[in-house]
Short mmCIF file of N, CA and C in Angstrom, two decimals:
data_model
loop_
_atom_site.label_atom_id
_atom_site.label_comp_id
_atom_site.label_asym_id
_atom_site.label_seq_id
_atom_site.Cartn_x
_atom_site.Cartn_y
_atom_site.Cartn_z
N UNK D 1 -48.68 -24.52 -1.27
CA UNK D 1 -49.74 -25.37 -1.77
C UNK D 1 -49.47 -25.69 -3.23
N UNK D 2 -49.79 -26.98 -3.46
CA UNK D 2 -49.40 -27.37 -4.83
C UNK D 2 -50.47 -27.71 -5.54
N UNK D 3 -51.34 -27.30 -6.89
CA UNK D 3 -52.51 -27.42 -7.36
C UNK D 3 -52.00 -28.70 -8.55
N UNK D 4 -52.69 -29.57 -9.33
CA UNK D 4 -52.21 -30.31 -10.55
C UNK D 4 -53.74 -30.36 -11.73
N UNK D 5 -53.61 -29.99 -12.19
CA UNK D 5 -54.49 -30.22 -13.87
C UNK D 5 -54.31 -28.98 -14.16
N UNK D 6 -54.83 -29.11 -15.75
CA UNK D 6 -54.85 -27.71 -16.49
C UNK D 6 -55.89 -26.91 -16.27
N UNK D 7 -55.25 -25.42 -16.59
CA UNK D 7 -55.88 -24.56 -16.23
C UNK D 7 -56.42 -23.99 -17.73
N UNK D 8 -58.08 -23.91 -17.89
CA UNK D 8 -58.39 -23.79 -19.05
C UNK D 8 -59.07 -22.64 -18.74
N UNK D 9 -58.49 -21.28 -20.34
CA UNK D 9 -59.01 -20.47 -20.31
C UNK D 9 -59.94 -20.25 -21.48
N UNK D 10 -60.77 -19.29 -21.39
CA UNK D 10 -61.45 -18.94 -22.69
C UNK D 10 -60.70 -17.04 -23.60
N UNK D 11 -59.67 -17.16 -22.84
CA UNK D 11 -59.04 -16.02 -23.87
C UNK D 11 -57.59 -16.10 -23.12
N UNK D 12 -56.61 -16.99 -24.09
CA UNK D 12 -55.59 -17.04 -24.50
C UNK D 12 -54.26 -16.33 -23.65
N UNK D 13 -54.63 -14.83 -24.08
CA UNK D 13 -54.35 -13.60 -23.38
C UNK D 13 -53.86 -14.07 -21.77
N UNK D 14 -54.95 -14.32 -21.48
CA UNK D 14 -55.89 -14.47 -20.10
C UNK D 14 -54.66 -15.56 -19.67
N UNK D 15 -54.61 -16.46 -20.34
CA UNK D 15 -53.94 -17.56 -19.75
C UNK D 15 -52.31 -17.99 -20.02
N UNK D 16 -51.91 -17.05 -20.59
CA UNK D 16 -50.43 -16.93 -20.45
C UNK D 16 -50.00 -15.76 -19.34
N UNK D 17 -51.02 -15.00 -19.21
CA UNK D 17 -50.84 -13.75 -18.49
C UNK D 17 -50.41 -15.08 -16.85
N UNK D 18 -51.51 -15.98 -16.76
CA UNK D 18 -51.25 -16.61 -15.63
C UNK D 18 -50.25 -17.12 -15.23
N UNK D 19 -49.58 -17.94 -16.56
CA UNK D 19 -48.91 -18.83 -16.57
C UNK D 19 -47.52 -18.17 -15.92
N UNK D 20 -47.48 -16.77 -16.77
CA UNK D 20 -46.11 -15.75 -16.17
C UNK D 20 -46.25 -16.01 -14.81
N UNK D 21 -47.39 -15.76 -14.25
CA UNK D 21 -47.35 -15.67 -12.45
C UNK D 21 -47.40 -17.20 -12.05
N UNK D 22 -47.97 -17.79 -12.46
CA UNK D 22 -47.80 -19.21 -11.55
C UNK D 22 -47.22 -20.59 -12.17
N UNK D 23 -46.91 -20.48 -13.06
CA UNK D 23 -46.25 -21.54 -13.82
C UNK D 23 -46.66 -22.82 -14.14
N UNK D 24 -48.22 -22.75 -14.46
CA UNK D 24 -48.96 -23.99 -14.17
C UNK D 24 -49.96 -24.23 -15.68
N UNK D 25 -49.46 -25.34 -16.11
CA UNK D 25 -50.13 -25.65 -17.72
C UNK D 25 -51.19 -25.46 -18.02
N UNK D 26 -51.64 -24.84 -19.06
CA UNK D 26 -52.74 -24.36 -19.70
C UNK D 26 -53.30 -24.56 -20.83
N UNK D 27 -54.36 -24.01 -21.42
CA UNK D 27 -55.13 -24.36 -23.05
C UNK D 27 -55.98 -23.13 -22.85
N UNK D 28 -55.89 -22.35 -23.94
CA UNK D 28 -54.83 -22.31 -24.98
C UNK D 28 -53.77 -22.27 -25.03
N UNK D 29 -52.78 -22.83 -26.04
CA UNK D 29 -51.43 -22.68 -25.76
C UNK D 29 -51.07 -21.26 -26.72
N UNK D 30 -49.84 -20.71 -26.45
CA UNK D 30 -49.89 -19.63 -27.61
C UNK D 30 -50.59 -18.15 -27.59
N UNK D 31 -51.32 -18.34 -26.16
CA UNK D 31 -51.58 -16.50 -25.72
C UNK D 31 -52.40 -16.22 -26.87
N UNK D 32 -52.35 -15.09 -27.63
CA UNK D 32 -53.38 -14.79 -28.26
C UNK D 32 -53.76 -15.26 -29.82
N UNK D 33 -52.45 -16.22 -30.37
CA UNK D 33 -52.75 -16.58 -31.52
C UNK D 33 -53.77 -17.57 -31.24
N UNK D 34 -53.79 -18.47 -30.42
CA UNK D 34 -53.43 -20.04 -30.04
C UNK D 34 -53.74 -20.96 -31.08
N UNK D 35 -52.51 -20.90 -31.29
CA UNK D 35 -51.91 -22.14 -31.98
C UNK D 35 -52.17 -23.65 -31.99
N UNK D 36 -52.40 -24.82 -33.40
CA UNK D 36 -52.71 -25.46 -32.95
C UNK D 36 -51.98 -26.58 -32.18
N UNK D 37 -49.93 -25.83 -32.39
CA UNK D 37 -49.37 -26.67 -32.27
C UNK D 37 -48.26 -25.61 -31.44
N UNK D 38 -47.77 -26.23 -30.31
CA UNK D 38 -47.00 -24.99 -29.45
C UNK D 38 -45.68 -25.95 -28.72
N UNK D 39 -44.69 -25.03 -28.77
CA UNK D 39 -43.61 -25.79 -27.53
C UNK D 39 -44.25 -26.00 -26.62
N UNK D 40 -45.22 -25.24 -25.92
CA UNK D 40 -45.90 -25.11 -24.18
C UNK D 40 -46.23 -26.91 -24.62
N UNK D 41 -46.89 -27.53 -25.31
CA UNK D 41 -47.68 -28.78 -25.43
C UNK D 41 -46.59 -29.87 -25.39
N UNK D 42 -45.22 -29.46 -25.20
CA UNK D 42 -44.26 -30.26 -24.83
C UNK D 42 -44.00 -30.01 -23.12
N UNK D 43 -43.56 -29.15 -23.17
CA UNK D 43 -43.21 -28.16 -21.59
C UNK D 43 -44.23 -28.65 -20.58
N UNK D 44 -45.64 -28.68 -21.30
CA UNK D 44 -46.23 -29.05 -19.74
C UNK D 44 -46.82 -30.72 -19.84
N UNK D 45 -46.27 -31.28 -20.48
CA UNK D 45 -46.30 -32.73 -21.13
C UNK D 45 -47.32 -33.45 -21.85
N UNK D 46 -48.32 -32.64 -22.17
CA UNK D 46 -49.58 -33.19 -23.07
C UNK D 46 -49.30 -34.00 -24.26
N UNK D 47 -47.92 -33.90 -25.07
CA UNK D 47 -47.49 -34.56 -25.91
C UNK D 47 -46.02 -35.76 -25.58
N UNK D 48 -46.37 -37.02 -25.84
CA UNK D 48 -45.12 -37.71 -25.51
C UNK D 48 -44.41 -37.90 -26.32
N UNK D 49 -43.12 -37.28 -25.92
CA UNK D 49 -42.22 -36.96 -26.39
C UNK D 49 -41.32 -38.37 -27.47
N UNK D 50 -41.80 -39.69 -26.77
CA UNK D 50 -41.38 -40.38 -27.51
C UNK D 50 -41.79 -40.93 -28.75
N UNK D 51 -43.39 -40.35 -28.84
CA UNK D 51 -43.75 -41.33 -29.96
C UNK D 51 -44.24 -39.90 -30.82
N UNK D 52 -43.64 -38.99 -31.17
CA UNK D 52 -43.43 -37.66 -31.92
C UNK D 52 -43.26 -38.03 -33.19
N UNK D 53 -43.21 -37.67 -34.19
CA UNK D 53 -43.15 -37.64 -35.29
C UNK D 53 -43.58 -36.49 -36.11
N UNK D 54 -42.14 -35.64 -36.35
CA UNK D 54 -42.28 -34.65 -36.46
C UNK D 54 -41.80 -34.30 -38.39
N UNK D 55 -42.36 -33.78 -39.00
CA UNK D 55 -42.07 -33.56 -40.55
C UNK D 55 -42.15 -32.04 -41.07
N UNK D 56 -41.45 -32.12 -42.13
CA UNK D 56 -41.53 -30.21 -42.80
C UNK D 56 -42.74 -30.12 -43.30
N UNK D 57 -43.03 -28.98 -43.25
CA UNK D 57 -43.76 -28.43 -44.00
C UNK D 57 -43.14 -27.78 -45.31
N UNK D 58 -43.57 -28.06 -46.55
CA UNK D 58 -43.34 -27.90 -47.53
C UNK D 58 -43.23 -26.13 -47.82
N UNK D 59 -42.37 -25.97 -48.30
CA UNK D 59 -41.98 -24.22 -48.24
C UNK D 59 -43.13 -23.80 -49.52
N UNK D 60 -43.58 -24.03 -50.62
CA UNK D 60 -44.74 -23.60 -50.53
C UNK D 60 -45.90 -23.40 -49.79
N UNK D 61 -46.09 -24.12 -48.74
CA UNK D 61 -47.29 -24.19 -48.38
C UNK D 61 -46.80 -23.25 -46.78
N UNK D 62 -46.06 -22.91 -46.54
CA UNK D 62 -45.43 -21.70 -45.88
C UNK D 62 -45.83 -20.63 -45.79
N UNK D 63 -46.52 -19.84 -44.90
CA UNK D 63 -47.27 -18.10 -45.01
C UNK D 63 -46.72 -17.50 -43.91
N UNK D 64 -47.20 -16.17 -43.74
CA UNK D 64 -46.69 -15.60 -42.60
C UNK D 64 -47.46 -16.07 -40.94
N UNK D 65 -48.68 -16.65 -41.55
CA UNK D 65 -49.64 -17.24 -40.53
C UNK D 65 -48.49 -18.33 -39.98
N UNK D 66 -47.98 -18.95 -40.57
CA UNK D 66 -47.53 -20.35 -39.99
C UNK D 66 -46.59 -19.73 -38.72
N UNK D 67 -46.73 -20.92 -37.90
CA UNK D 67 -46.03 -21.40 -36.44
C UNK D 67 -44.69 -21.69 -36.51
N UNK D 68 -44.50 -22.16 -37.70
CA UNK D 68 -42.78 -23.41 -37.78
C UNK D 68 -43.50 -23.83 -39.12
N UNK D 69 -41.90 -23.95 -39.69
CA UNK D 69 -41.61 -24.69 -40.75
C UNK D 69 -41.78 -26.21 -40.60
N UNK D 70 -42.01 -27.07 -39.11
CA UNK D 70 -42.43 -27.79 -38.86
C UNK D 70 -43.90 -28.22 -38.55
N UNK D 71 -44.11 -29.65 -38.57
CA UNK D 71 -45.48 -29.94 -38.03
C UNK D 71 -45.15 -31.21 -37.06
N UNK D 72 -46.12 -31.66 -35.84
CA UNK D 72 -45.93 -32.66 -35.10
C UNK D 72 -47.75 -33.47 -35.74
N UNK D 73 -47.03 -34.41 -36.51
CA UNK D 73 -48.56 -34.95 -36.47
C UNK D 73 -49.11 -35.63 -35.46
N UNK D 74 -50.24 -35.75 -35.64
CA UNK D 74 -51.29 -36.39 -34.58
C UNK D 74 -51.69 -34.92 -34.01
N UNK D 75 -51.02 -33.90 -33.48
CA UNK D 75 -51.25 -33.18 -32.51
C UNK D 75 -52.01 -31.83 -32.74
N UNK D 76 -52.69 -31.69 -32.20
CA UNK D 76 -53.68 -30.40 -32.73
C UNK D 76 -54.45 -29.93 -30.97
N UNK D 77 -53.49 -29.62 -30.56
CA UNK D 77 -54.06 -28.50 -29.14
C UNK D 77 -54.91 -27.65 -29.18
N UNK D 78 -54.94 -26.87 -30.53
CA UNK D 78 -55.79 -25.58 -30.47
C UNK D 78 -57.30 -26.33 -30.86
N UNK D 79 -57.65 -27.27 -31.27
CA UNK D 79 -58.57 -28.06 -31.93
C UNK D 79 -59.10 -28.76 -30.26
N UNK D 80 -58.23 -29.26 -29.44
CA UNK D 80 -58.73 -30.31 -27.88
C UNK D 80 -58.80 -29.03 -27.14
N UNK D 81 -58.52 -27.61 -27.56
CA UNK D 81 -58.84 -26.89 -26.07
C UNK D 81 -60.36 -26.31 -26.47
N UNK D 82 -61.12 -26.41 -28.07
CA UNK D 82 -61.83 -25.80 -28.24
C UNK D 82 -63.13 -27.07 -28.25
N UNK D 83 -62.42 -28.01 -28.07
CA UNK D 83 -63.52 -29.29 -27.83
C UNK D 83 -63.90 -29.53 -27.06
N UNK D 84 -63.34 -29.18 -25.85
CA UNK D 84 -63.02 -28.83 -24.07
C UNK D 84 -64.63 -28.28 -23.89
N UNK D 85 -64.20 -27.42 -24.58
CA UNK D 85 -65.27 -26.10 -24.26
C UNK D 85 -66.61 -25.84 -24.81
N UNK D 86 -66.24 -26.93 -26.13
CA UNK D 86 -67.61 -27.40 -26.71
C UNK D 86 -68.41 -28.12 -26.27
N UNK D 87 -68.01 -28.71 -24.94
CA UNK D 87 -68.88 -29.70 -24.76
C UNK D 87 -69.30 -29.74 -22.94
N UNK D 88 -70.33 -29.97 -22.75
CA UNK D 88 -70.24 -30.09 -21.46
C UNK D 88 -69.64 -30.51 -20.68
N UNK D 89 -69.42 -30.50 -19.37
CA UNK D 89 -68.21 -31.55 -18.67
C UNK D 89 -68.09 -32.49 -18.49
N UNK D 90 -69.13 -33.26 -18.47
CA UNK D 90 -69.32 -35.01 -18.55
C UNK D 90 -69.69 -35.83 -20.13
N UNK D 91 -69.49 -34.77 -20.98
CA UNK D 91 -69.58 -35.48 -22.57
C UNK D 91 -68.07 -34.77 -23.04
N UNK D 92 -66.80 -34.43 -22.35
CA UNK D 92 -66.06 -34.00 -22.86
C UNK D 92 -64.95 -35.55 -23.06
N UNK D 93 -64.91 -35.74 -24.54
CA UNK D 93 -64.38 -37.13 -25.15
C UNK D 93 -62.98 -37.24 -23.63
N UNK D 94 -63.15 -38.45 -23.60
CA UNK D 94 -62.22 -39.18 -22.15
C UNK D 94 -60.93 -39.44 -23.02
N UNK D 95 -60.23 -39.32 -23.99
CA UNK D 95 -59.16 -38.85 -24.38
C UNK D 95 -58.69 -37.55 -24.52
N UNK D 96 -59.45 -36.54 -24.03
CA UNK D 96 -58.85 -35.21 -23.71
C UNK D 96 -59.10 -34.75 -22.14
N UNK D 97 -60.33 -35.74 -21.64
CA UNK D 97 -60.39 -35.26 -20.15
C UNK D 97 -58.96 -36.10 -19.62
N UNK D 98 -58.88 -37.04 -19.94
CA UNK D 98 -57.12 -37.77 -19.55
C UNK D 98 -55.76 -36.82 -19.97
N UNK D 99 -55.65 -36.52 -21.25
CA UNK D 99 -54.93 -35.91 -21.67
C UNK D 99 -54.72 -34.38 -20.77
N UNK D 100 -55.61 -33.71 -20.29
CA UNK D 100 -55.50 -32.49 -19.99
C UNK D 100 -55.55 -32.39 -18.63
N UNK D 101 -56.70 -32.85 -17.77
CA UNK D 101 -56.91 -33.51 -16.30
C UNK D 101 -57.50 -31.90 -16.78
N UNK D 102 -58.43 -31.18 -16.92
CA UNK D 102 -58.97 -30.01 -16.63
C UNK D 102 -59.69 -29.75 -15.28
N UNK D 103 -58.70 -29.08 -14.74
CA UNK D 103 -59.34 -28.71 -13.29
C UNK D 103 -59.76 -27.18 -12.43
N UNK D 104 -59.70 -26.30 -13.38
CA UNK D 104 -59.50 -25.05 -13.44
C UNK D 104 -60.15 -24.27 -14.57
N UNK D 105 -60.92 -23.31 -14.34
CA UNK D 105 -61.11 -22.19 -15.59
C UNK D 105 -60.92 -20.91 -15.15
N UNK D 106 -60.14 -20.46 -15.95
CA UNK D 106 -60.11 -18.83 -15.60
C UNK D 106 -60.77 -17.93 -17.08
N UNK D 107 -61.65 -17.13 -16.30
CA UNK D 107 -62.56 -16.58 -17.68
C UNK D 107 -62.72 -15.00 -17.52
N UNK D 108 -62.62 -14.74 -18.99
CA UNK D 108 -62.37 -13.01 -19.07
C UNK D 108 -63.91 -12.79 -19.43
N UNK D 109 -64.80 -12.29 -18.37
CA UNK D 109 -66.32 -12.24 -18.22
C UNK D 109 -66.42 -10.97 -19.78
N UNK D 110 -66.15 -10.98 -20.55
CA UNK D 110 -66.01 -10.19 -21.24
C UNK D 110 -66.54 -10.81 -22.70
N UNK D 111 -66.52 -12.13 -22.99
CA UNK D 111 -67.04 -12.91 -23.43
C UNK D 111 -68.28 -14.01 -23.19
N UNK D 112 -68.98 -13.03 -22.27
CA UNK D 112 -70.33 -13.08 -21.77
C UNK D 112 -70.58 -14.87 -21.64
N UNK D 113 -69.87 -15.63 -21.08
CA UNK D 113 -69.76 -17.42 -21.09
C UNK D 113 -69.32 -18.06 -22.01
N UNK D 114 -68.64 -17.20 -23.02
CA UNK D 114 -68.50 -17.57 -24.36
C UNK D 114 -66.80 -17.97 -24.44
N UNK D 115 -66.21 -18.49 -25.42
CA UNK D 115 -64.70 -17.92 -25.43
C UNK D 115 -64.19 -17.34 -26.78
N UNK D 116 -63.05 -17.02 -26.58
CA UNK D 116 -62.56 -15.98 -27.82
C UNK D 116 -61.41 -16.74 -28.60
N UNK D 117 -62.03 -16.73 -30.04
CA UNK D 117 -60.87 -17.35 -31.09
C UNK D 117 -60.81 -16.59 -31.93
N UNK D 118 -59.66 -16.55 -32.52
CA UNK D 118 -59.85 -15.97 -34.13
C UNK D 118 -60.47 -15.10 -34.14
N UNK D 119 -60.84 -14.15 -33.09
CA UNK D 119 -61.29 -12.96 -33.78
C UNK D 119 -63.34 -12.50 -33.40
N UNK D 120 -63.96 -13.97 -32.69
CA UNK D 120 -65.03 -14.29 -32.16
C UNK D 120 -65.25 -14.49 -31.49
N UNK D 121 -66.13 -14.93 -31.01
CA UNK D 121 -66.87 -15.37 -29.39
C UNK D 121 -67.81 -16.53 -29.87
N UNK D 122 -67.21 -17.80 -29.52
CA UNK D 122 -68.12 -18.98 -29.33
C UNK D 122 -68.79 -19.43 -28.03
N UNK D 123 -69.74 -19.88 -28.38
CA UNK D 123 -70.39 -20.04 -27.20
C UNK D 123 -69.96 -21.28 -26.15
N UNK D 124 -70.03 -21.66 -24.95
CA UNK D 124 -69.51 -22.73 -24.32
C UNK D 124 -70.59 -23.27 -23.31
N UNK D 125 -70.41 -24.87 -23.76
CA UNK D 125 -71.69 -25.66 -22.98
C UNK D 125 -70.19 -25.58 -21.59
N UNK D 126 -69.15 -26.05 -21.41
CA UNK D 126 -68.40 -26.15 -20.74
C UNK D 126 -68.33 -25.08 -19.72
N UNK D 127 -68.19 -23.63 -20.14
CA UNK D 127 -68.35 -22.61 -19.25
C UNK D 127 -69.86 -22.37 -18.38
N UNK D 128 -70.96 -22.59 -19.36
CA UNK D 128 -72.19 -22.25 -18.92
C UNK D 128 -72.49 -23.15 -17.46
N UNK D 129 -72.21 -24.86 -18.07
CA UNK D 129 -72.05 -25.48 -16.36
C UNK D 129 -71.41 -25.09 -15.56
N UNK D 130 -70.18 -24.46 -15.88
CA UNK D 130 -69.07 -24.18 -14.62
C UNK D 130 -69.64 -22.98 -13.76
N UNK D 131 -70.92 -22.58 -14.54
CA UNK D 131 -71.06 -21.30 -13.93
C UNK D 131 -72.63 -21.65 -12.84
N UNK D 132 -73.00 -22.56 -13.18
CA UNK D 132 -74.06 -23.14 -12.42
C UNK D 132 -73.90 -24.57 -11.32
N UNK D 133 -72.55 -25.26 -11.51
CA UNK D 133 -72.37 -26.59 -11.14
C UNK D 133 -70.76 -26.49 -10.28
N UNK D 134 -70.08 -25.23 -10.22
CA UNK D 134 -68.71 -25.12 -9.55
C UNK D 134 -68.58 -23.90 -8.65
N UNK D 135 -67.59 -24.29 -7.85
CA UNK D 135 -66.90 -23.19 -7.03
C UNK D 135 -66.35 -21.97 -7.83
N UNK D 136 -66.75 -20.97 -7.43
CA UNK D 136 -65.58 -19.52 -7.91
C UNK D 136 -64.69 -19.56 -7.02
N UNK D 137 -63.70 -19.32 -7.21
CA UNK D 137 -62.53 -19.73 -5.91
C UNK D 137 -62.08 -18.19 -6.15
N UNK D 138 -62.27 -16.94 -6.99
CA UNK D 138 -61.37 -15.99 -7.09
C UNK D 138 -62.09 -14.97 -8.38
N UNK D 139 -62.73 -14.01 -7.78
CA UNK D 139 -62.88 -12.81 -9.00
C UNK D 139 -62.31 -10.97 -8.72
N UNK D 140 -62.13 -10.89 -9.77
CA UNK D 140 -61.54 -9.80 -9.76
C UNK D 140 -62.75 -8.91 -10.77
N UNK D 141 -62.32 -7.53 -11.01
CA UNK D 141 -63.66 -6.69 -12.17
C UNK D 141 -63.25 -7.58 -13.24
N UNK D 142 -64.40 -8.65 -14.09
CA UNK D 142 -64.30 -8.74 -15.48
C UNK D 142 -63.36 -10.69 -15.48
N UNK D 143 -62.96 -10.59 -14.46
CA UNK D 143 -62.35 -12.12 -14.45
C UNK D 143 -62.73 -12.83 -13.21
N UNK D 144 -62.80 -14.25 -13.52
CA UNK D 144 -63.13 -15.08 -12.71
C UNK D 144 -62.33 -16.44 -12.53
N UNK D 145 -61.91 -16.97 -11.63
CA UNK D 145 -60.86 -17.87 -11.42
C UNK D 145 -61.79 -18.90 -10.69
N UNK D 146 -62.38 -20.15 -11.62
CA UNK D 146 -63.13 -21.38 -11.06
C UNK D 146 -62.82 -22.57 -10.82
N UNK D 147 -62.93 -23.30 -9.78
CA UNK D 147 -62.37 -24.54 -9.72
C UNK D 147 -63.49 -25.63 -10.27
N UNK D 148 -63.33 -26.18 -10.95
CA UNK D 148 -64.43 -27.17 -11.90
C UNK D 148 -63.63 -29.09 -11.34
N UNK D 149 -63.07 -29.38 -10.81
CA UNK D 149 -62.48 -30.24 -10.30
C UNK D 149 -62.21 -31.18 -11.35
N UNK D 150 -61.47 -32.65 -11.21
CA UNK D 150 -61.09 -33.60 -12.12
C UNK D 150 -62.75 -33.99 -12.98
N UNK D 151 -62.21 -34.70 -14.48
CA UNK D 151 -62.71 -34.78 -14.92
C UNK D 151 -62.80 -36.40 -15.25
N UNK D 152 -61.88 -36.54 -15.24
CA UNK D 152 -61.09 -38.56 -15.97
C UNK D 152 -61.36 -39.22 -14.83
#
């Protein structure tokens, strides 16, 4: 069986752990940093490759936080997976429901509907519907695997 859209998680962790087992594109990219800018955002094609434009980052402005000595402008993944989630499913801006095709959430119930960044727990209009308006297709203790269907 062959599934197609992204699989959006609310802890990072959570969703590279998947990716090892099933090989199927996700947000966050970057496991537990998540990053706002990742190879994965090439790999599973969210960024086109032709109209890239890619520049240094200035070696002052260089820390141990940084990703790459590079930047891809325009592109900010960690910023569209947390907008995803900010918003309910039918006000989620139609340049990221296209961009992503979100058809999937897998959630670490551990963040009580919420998801995990940086170190917090934000709250999610996105999860709270999924949890009243979708299929659970799959739970385990503490995780839940939902099918929330196309969005675009």
């Amino acid at each position: 069986m062959r599934t197609e859209g992204t699989l959006i998680a609310n802890d990072g962790i959570l969703a590279s752990k998947i990716y090892l087992v099933a090989g199927h594109p996700y947000l966050p990219v970057g496991g537990a940093t998540t990053p706002f800018q990742s190879p994965e955002l090439l790999l599973f094609g969210f960024v086109n490759r032709s109209s890239l434009s890619i520049v240094q980052i200035p070696v002052g402005d260089l820390s141990l936080e940084s990703d790459s000595p590079f930047l891809l402008s325009g592109v900010q993944g960690e910023a569209d997976w947390a907008s995803i989630l900010d918003h309910s499913r039918q006000n989620i801006p139609d340049r990221l429901a296209q961009l992503y095709d979100p058809q999937y959430l897998v959630e670490n119930e551990d963040a009580g509907g919420g998801y995990f960044a940086y170190g917090n727990t934000y709250a999610s209009p996105f999860i709270s519907q999924t949890h009243t308006a979708s299929f659970r297709v799959f739970e385990v203790q503490g995780q839940s695997f939902w099918y929330v269907g196309g969005l675009s």
